[in-house]
Amino acid sequence: MTTPSRTFLLRRHLNKLRWLSLGLVFAMLLLLPMLSVYQNYAAAHAYDLLSADEKAFYDLMHGLTAPFTADPAEDLDAIKGTTWAGRFFGYKIGDPLSAVGQLAAGGALYWPLLFAVLIPTLASLLFGRFFCGWICPASFLYELNTGLGVWLDRIGLRPGRRRLDRRLKYLVLAVGLGLSAATGTVLFAAIYPPAVVGRELYYAIALNGFGTGAVFFAATVLFDLLVARRGFCRYLCAGGALYSLLGRYRLLRIQRVPASCNDCTKCNVACEFGLDPMRDGFGQECNNCTACIAACPTDALEFRITWHDQPYQGPGHLGRRYRRQPGGDTPERPADGGEG
Amino acid sequence: MQRRDFLATASRWLGLGLAALLPFGAARLLAPASASPPQARPGQRNYLRPPGAKQDDAAFIQACIGCGNCAEVCPPRCIRFHARDGGERLNLPYIDAQARACTLCGKCMAVCPTDALTVTRRREIDMGIAQIDRSACYPWVDTGVCGACVSVCPLGEHAIGFKMWNQYRPVVYDGCVGCGLCVEVCPHPSKPIWIVAREQGSVARHSL
């Protein structure tokens, strides 16, 4: 049997591109507060009054931005904020969860905020949980944390591999909406890791140091290490729940091609969200991160434009189970797959 | 048996509910509500809201999503946050005028993604109103000439000026919007100028 040659653009490199995207977003979250401080110095017109350290910082930032701006105090306002809410060349972009949370807290729609979350919402309808895999600054740290877990495993410290019910995060979302309505506070702002990370980096760099959100984030990292791999994203993240709901009927999906699959389970191991790509178990939780595509040795996973997943298509045609069974047709889907 | 099933189901849901409450509880426990800083004088506003903020505190808390964009665009970086305290005010912005005051540039109002800060004309901003302690202010007790507050005021003669016939004794007019720049620059160690809510303040009338 020959492997059908199904290739698409950058198939092997999508996961690297994703890391590039995550790294760029994270670097932006580090750079923007520094630019804010630089703008503060520039607006004060008091270079001579700065200390030696501040002068070095000023010179560095000036060197970085001088080719692009004539007036740093004004021009550098073009890109501001975090992934939670920000301004990008005059257009305000916000996280859909911020609009949902504010709607729950205040009970009233503020249409400019809805306009700001429009593009992320539409993108989530098309691409599903892509924010979690490709943009979220907390994901960047959580994935590094997963790598740390692998290293710890090698020296004998076993990270937690518990499986909880992934529907828990929808309950977190619902409870958060109820609590926001009851207290009149946008509670998601304090427990949503990308909002916390962006804000705490800003506090640490431009203001008086980390706030308590850093402690909260450290607790989620420990949860991931001690309880479940990527546990917060999978079981507790309210934003992930919202994106999962938005992406339920997403149009861009990863699907398995059984004709070139050999049932090697590498995709299942690579999937940070504990999904089951080898048995076509993607669902609304899949964040299109392409780690399974990068891990697949036979190129049996590909992007397709369709609004629903395939049911289990049977064992891969290159694998042993397929050759052993008489017809090679679709057998029952194994009962142990899926949950968690 | 049915009763046991019911108890099992109920305890499972209770456990799930507690698990779902966990992140919110953790966030709240980490940032307990704290008392506002001690007021040196009755009615003194130690923490000002940024300009254009909703007057009603509860409405402001409902509207603010804690993104921090207002501080990021603030040229004097006067906007700070309840980062380690505040309870339900966690991550909400405030201005401590004694440390660094607002220059009324209006960038925060323009960048705010919600209606927590709405774009307001400079003269219509209402962060409070300045009050002067005439028993401490240097010119008022004849221990020197000063006029720092009058020179720094971004609203000029609408907000603060010198009392007629006595060149250096400052008086506040009702054009004051409470930006707090006068509080920041006041050289007196006890800061005999401070911001109160507008309805609590008293102003001098323009009279010549």
XYZ file of C-alpha atoms in Angstrom:
548
model
C 0.000 0.000 0.000
C 1.374 3.370 -0.883
C 0.956 6.445 1.185
C -1.146 8.976 -0.678
C 0.837 12.125 -1.011
C -1.298 14.683 0.783
C 0.744 17.735 1.426
C -0.221 21.248 2.151
C 1.651 24.384 2.827
C 4.214 24.173 5.614
C 2.743 20.904 6.913
C 5.856 19.976 8.826
C 6.521 23.450 10.116
C 3.152 24.597 11.365
C 4.027 23.759 14.940
C 7.213 25.791 14.702
C 5.225 28.654 13.249
C 2.899 28.357 16.201
C 5.803 28.611 18.631
C 6.984 31.636 16.707
C 3.559 33.201 17.077
C 3.390 32.425 20.802
C 6.888 33.785 21.288
C 6.135 36.953 19.364
C 3.025 37.639 21.427
C 4.940 37.037 24.625
C 7.811 39.238 23.484
C 5.282 41.928 22.657
C 3.888 41.710 26.169
C 7.420 42.277 27.461
C 8.231 45.053 25.021
C 5.067 47.138 25.317
C 5.491 47.972 29.030
C 9.100 48.904 28.334
C 7.946 51.169 25.521
C 5.432 52.666 27.918
C 8.198 53.536 30.363
C 10.294 54.925 27.529
C 7.373 57.079 26.407
C 7.084 58.328 29.962
C 10.723 59.446 29.921
C 10.368 60.906 26.445
C 7.239 62.860 27.367
C 9.004 64.322 30.392
C 11.839 65.750 28.253
C 14.165 65.213 31.184
C 16.910 62.946 29.886
C 19.510 64.763 31.947
C 17.631 64.004 35.140
C 17.589 60.237 34.590
C 19.902 57.952 36.511
C 22.609 56.033 34.687
C 20.478 52.867 34.472
C 17.510 54.790 33.187
C 19.697 56.502 30.626
C 20.958 53.142 29.383
C 17.355 51.921 29.162
C 16.322 55.089 27.363
C 19.145 54.748 24.864
C 18.269 51.107 24.210
C 14.605 51.898 23.592
C 15.525 54.918 21.537
C 17.757 52.753 19.386
C 14.973 50.238 18.900
C 12.267 52.712 18.010
C 14.056 55.671 16.431
C 13.983 54.159 12.912
C 10.205 53.941 13.084
C 9.067 57.006 14.957
C 9.766 60.684 15.024
C 7.749 61.416 18.129
C 7.840 58.457 20.530
C 5.403 60.007 22.992
C 2.656 59.958 20.365
C 3.637 57.463 17.667
C 4.290 54.564 20.006
C 0.672 54.663 21.140
C -0.257 52.749 17.988
C 0.037 49.335 19.643
C -0.970 49.170 23.280
C -2.381 46.739 25.743
C -2.464 42.980 26.067
C -4.381 40.105 24.543
C -7.137 40.797 27.072
C -7.809 44.216 25.596
C -5.667 46.428 23.496
C -5.410 48.916 20.688
C -3.893 48.069 17.358
C -3.457 51.026 15.017
C -6.626 52.712 16.123
C -8.690 49.542 16.231
C -9.519 48.235 19.678
C -9.351 44.467 20.038
C -10.675 42.658 23.059
C -11.043 39.141 24.318
C -14.584 37.801 23.856
C -14.526 36.753 27.499
C -14.113 40.395 28.546
C -17.314 41.360 26.749
C -19.173 38.346 28.136
C -17.890 39.051 31.658
C -18.731 42.717 31.475
C -22.177 41.941 30.127
C -22.755 39.615 33.078
C -21.414 42.127 35.609
C -23.129 45.241 34.334
C -26.172 43.735 32.657
C -25.835 46.189 29.793
C -24.256 46.017 26.375
C -21.572 48.532 25.549
C -21.428 48.353 21.788
C -17.853 49.645 21.219
C -16.650 46.705 23.315
C -18.749 44.333 21.215
C -17.175 45.858 18.139
C -13.750 45.262 19.674
C -14.415 41.562 20.258
C -16.005 41.051 16.860
C -12.903 39.929 14.981
C -11.687 37.490 17.673
C -15.212 36.053 17.905
C -15.523 35.573 14.163
C -12.055 34.034 14.030
C -13.032 31.630 16.810
C -16.160 30.647 14.923
C -13.949 29.772 11.957
C -10.834 28.402 13.643
C -12.108 27.210 17.017
C -9.818 27.431 20.027
C -6.928 28.771 17.935
C -6.369 31.566 20.470
C -5.392 28.979 23.088
C -2.837 27.348 20.857
C -1.456 30.178 18.778
C -1.714 33.432 20.739
C -2.395 32.979 24.446
C 0.665 34.174 26.422
C -0.268 31.842 29.255
C -0.227 28.886 26.851
C 3.355 29.823 26.003
C 4.346 29.480 29.645
C 2.172 26.420 30.229
C 3.762 24.598 27.300
C 7.216 25.449 28.610
C 5.955 24.116 31.925
C 4.960 20.878 30.197
C 8.517 20.630 28.907
C 9.746 21.173 32.457
C 7.489 18.314 33.519
C 9.190 16.065 30.972
C 12.593 16.982 32.389
C 11.371 16.386 35.930
C 10.068 13.008 34.837
C 13.518 12.120 33.557
C 15.140 12.770 36.907
C 12.480 10.755 38.681
C 9.962 13.364 39.778
C 6.721 12.256 38.206
C 4.371 15.088 37.245
C 0.659 14.549 37.818
C -1.268 12.840 35.059
C -4.748 12.868 36.541
C -7.729 13.049 34.249
C -10.677 15.126 35.350
C -13.893 15.837 33.547
C -13.186 18.423 30.894
C -16.754 19.710 31.121
C -15.684 21.281 34.428
C -14.501 24.389 32.611
C -17.987 25.065 31.288
C -19.155 24.990 34.865
C -16.387 27.462 35.746
C -17.652 29.718 32.976
C -21.244 29.442 34.189
C -20.279 29.969 37.839
C -18.162 32.961 36.830
C -21.054 34.520 34.952
C -23.333 33.995 37.924
C -20.811 35.373 40.396
C -20.083 38.358 38.131
C -23.784 39.161 37.959
C -24.142 38.749 41.721
C -21.147 40.875 42.704
C -21.161 43.384 39.857
C -17.468 42.698 39.174
C -15.783 41.376 36.052
C -14.355 38.388 37.928
C -12.879 36.724 34.856
C -10.222 39.420 34.743
C -8.629 37.964 37.862
C -8.734 34.267 36.953
C -8.202 34.211 33.185
C -4.517 33.349 32.687
C -3.783 35.398 29.507
C -5.316 38.474 31.138
C -3.357 37.780 34.318
C -0.060 37.211 32.499
C -0.319 40.336 30.356
C -1.284 42.483 33.292
C 1.307 41.106 35.675
C 4.093 41.583 33.146
C 2.969 45.182 32.843
C 2.869 45.616 36.621
C 6.306 44.072 36.991
C 8.003 46.075 34.259
C 6.328 49.465 34.340
C 4.794 49.737 37.803
C 5.769 48.623 41.280
C 6.270 44.911 40.705
C 4.088 41.838 40.482
C 0.610 41.875 41.939
C -1.239 38.940 43.408
C -2.142 37.698 39.939
C 1.419 36.382 39.678
C 0.774 34.197 42.719
C -2.452 32.982 41.148
C -0.637 32.156 37.935
C 2.093 30.324 39.829
C -0.648 28.278 41.476
C -2.052 27.318 38.082
C 1.416 26.301 36.915
C 1.781 24.102 39.989
C -1.656 22.658 39.279
C -0.438 21.728 35.808
C 2.692 20.118 37.200
C 1.195 18.284 40.155
C -2.328 17.399 39.050
C -2.767 17.251 35.299
C -0.731 18.159 32.248
C -2.122 21.467 30.923
C -4.767 20.953 33.585
C -5.858 24.553 33.929
C -6.492 25.010 30.204
C -8.269 21.688 29.925
C -10.393 21.682 33.048
C -10.638 25.146 34.581
C -10.110 27.915 32.041
C -13.290 29.933 31.558
C -11.951 31.518 28.384
C -11.069 28.121 26.981
C -14.651 27.074 27.675
C -15.996 30.082 25.814
C -13.672 29.490 22.855
C -14.612 25.816 22.824
C -18.270 26.742 22.621
C -17.591 29.276 19.873
C -15.488 26.736 18.000
C -17.942 23.874 18.243
C -18.885 24.205 14.574
C -15.575 25.619 13.425
C -14.806 25.300 9.761
C -11.095 24.536 9.904
C -10.424 21.181 11.522
C -7.612 18.698 11.796
C -8.721 15.301 10.557
C -7.130 11.894 10.338
C -6.571 10.138 7.038
C -6.872 6.449 7.949
C -5.304 5.413 4.676
C -1.924 6.746 5.813
C -2.266 6.209 9.580
C -0.346 3.401 11.266
C -1.866 3.691 14.772
C 1.431 4.649 16.350
C -0.208 6.880 19.035
C 2.404 9.614 18.616
C -0.358 12.142 18.041
C -2.104 11.164 21.258
C 1.133 11.575 23.179
C 1.862 14.918 21.540
C -1.610 16.329 22.186
C -1.247 18.593 25.193
C -5.004 18.662 25.670
C -5.211 14.909 26.095
C -7.398 14.439 23.047
C -7.483 11.332 20.917
C -6.434 12.210 17.347
C -5.532 8.599 16.587
C -9.172 7.611 16.984
C -10.575 10.789 15.429
C -11.372 12.203 18.861
C -10.900 15.946 18.333
C -14.112 17.666 19.329
C -14.583 21.288 20.310
C -11.636 21.177 22.698
C -9.075 20.905 19.887
C -7.160 24.152 19.618
C -5.737 23.510 16.143
C -2.252 23.651 17.622
C -0.871 21.229 14.990
C 1.385 19.425 17.470
C -0.179 16.157 16.298
C 0.495 17.028 12.663
C 4.126 17.713 13.493
C 4.409 14.460 15.437
C 2.783 12.233 12.822
C 5.448 10.130 11.060
C 3.178 9.192 8.158
C 1.495 12.506 7.456
C -1.882 11.080 8.330
C -3.285 14.276 9.862
C -4.334 17.237 7.810
C -6.422 20.365 7.886
C -9.782 20.155 6.198
C -12.561 22.641 5.733
C -15.641 21.056 7.202
C -17.950 21.833 10.073
C -17.987 18.447 11.796
C -15.539 15.779 12.914
C -15.425 12.316 11.457
C -16.675 9.506 13.663
C -14.033 6.845 14.355
C -12.817 5.687 10.974
C -11.270 2.464 12.161
C -7.636 1.531 12.617
C -5.049 3.051 10.344
C -4.473 1.138 7.164
C -0.733 0.965 7.756
C -1.138 -0.521 11.223
C -1.196 -4.085 12.489
C -4.789 -4.050 13.684
C -6.119 -3.178 10.282
C -4.201 -5.977 8.579
C -5.360 -8.540 11.150
C -9.022 -7.879 10.915
C -10.828 -9.658 8.072
C -12.633 -6.906 6.193
C -10.636 -3.876 7.201
C -13.896 -2.036 7.695
C -14.842 0.252 10.550
C -14.946 -1.651 13.824
C -16.393 -0.352 17.096
C -14.697 2.628 18.536
C -12.717 1.572 21.614
C -14.459 2.452 24.848
C -11.405 3.868 26.621
C -10.948 6.766 24.246
C -11.951 10.320 24.604
C -12.857 11.446 28.089
C -10.513 13.794 29.868
C -31.087 2.747 47.057
C -32.659 5.724 45.343
C -31.752 7.853 48.289
C -28.181 6.707 48.068
C -28.137 7.526 44.375
C -29.530 10.928 45.097
C -26.907 11.559 47.775
C -24.163 10.399 45.452
C -25.395 12.673 42.669
C -25.800 15.597 45.034
C -22.331 15.197 46.490
C -20.867 14.914 43.016
C -22.508 18.156 41.974
C -21.417 19.791 45.199
C -17.856 18.699 44.528
C -18.062 19.972 40.967
C -19.469 23.288 42.151
C -16.701 23.681 44.692
C -14.102 22.832 42.051
C -15.609 25.441 39.739
C -15.529 28.014 42.534
C -11.877 27.249 43.248
C -10.189 29.725 40.851
C -12.508 32.566 41.848
C -11.986 31.845 45.520
C -8.222 31.673 45.057
C -8.151 35.006 43.248
C -10.261 36.648 45.930
C -8.308 35.173 48.818
C -5.055 36.422 47.330
C -6.323 39.998 47.142
C -8.369 40.791 50.232
C -10.318 44.008 50.391
C -8.303 46.593 52.265
C -9.298 49.777 53.983
C -8.632 52.897 51.965
C -5.537 54.787 53.092
C -6.010 56.985 56.140
C -7.515 60.352 55.379
C -5.617 63.281 56.734
C -8.772 65.399 56.491
C -12.501 64.633 56.358
C -13.712 63.983 52.835
C -10.214 63.815 51.406
C -9.924 61.638 48.322
C -6.658 59.790 48.617
C -7.356 57.666 45.570
C -8.773 59.511 42.583
C -10.396 57.734 39.680
C -8.873 58.472 36.280
C -10.529 61.329 34.383
C -13.831 60.548 32.692
C -14.551 57.724 35.131
C -18.105 56.807 35.978
C -19.077 58.731 39.079
C -20.880 55.827 40.704
C -18.284 53.509 42.212
C -20.361 50.357 41.671
C -20.997 51.281 38.035
C -17.272 51.855 37.554
C -16.440 48.448 39.028
C -19.023 46.825 36.751
C -17.656 48.508 33.659
C -13.894 48.120 34.193
C -12.389 44.899 32.822
C -8.994 45.510 34.430
C -6.991 45.616 31.208
C -4.574 48.330 32.313
C -4.561 50.140 28.978
C -5.267 53.479 30.684
C -1.998 53.263 32.597
C -0.060 52.053 29.620
C -0.860 55.172 27.601
C -0.577 57.595 30.540
C 2.327 59.955 29.782
C 3.116 60.829 33.422
C 2.336 57.216 34.458
C 0.157 58.487 37.267
C -2.408 55.672 37.011
C -1.737 52.818 39.401
C -3.673 49.688 40.240
C -5.003 47.804 43.199
C -2.597 45.003 42.327
C -2.144 43.305 45.676
C -5.297 44.327 47.493
C -8.695 45.698 46.780
C -11.125 42.793 46.959
C -13.637 43.584 44.275
C -11.488 46.566 43.309
C -8.674 44.221 42.305
C -6.830 45.542 39.247
C -8.910 48.711 39.112
C -7.063 51.940 38.370
C -6.565 54.838 40.727
C -4.459 57.967 40.916
C -2.572 58.918 44.039
C -2.253 62.647 43.431
C 0.308 63.151 46.175
C 2.677 60.783 44.390
C 1.932 61.594 40.741
C -1.001 63.564 39.434
C -3.044 63.539 36.255
C -2.209 66.052 33.513
C -5.663 65.809 31.868
C -4.173 64.718 28.534
C -7.181 62.488 27.863
C -5.328 59.490 26.418
C -6.754 57.089 28.994
C -10.306 58.050 28.100
C -9.582 57.474 24.434
C -8.001 54.052 24.925
C -10.455 52.588 27.434
C -12.274 49.700 25.727
C -15.329 49.964 27.956
C -17.444 52.823 29.245
C -15.555 52.835 32.552
C -13.713 55.895 31.220
C -15.660 57.884 28.675
C -14.233 60.646 26.559
C -15.025 63.867 28.342
C -14.158 67.445 27.509
C -11.423 68.727 29.730
C -13.533 71.322 31.506
C -16.290 68.771 32.222
C -14.091 66.143 33.846
C -15.061 65.562 37.456
C -12.465 63.878 39.627
C -13.312 66.088 42.591
C -12.360 69.573 43.629
C -9.359 71.009 45.441
C -9.603 72.452 48.929
C -7.029 74.649 50.597
C -6.216 74.735 54.286
C -5.780 78.434 54.946
C -4.209 77.752 58.318
C -1.245 75.970 56.779
C -0.678 77.225 53.208
C 2.482 79.370 53.236
C 1.052 82.587 51.741
C -2.151 82.317 53.747
C -0.195 82.231 57.028
C 2.209 84.859 55.738
C 5.279 82.638 55.872
C 6.319 83.199 52.298
C 5.265 83.599 48.725
C 4.569 80.464 46.749
C 1.928 80.162 44.004
C 3.082 76.703 42.883
C -0.494 75.407 42.685
C -1.649 78.340 40.586
C 1.284 78.076 38.196
C 0.871 74.352 37.583
C -2.913 74.256 37.136
C -3.755 73.069 33.599
C -7.094 74.882 33.696
C -5.622 78.224 34.699
C -7.835 80.925 35.992
C -11.005 78.856 35.730
C -9.871 76.562 38.512
C -7.519 78.357 40.839
C -6.272 81.884 41.235
C -4.926 84.409 43.659
C -7.227 86.153 46.052
C -7.820 89.733 45.069
C -5.562 92.296 46.741
C -3.305 89.622 48.101
C -1.146 88.352 45.349
C -0.051 84.934 46.553
C -2.989 83.553 48.499
C -4.582 80.838 46.293
C -8.329 80.252 46.138
C -10.152 77.513 44.248
C -12.930 78.318 41.774
C -15.647 75.989 40.578
C -13.839 75.278 37.302
C -11.504 72.957 39.196
C -11.826 69.341 37.977
C -9.720 67.755 40.700
C -6.764 66.553 38.626
C -4.512 66.885 41.656
C -1.500 68.521 40.018
C -1.636 71.226 42.707
C -1.505 68.498 45.360
C 1.554 66.975 43.688
C 3.517 70.217 43.483
C 2.532 71.729 46.827
C 5.823 72.240 48.682
C 4.299 72.253 52.152
C 5.051 68.971 53.968
C 1.478 68.596 55.261
C 0.001 69.167 51.782
C -2.538 71.855 52.770
C -4.268 71.390 49.402
C -6.228 68.197 48.709
C -9.067 66.805 46.630
C -12.601 66.141 47.898
C -15.772 65.045 46.122
C -17.368 67.941 44.283
C -20.462 68.068 46.448
C -18.333 68.240 49.580
C -16.148 71.061 48.369
C -16.528 74.763 48.775
C -15.235 77.239 46.247
C -14.570 80.908 46.043
C -16.810 82.875 43.738
C -15.313 84.970 40.999
C -15.856 88.439 42.278
C -14.078 91.556 41.394
